[in-house]
């Protein structure tokens, strides 16, 4: 029988849990809405309760559990430092109570780092050695697999690619800097671009689509697809900026491939075309041919990423013993 682990993905809207085997097959799953009113104790209890609901009975016990969560995570200490979208998730020791409740080793990981290892083990990055993964959603996250292992850096912050500065005079970012990649191209950034276009009266189609409410990134895409050239120029510029960021990282890391996941992929070639052009023109020498691959894990990226981290941690423990 193949080994299994419990995996959890703690996002801003949903808490998901699953039993996953070594081949990345999901054997059981469940999900609940993320608690909106929560304390550290109630969040922990909710996670344990959900994990218990998917855990198989005696005789088929999972070997470990890993929880992937948004925000800053000290994975080695098993602690969430800050998860801005999840109430109660601040300086929270998480793995100790989960391990005590379930009776198996428990780990946590930043969700974008977990997604990187998930793509490497089970998805678009299978068989590669070095991988740069970017999550393109409300914000921009990233993860690094170097020499077939997840790279966490000195303080567990490696892969925060959303906060590389592209334009020092650009818009203010959540982190306090100006012109970060995330402040220029992300769900939030495209909503801001749409609002600016509307305020300047430059996008007649967008005004009709938003119909009096605040426009968002999806409205910008709809306007662009309906032929609004100003809206299309914003998305294409976002793609170009993304390519500058990823191309710079490719020059530092020389990965086998860049893998991409997240809701912004729905913008299709309007975003990805200029991104690939900028990346390949910026990347140095043979790195200009670095492959860009789309995620194969879809909505399960967080869950399968958490499972991949659990398996890697178990293998590490095996090597050490
Ligand atoms: Zn930033």
PDB file of C-alpha atoms and ligand atoms in Angstrom, residues 162-163 173 175 180, ligand 1:
ATOM      1  CA  UNK A 162       5.681  39.960  -5.686  1.00  0.00           C
ATOM      2  CA  UNK A 163       7.885  42.441  -3.861  1.00  0.00           C
ATOM      3  CA  UNK A 173       2.463  48.379  -2.510  1.00  0.00           C
ATOM      4  CA  UNK A 175       4.485  46.054   1.815  1.00  0.00           C
ATOM      5  CA  UNK A 180       6.606  46.239  -6.638  1.00  0.00           C
TER       6      UNK A 180
HETATM    7 ZN1  LIG B   1       5.664  45.142  -2.212  1.00  0.00          ZN
END
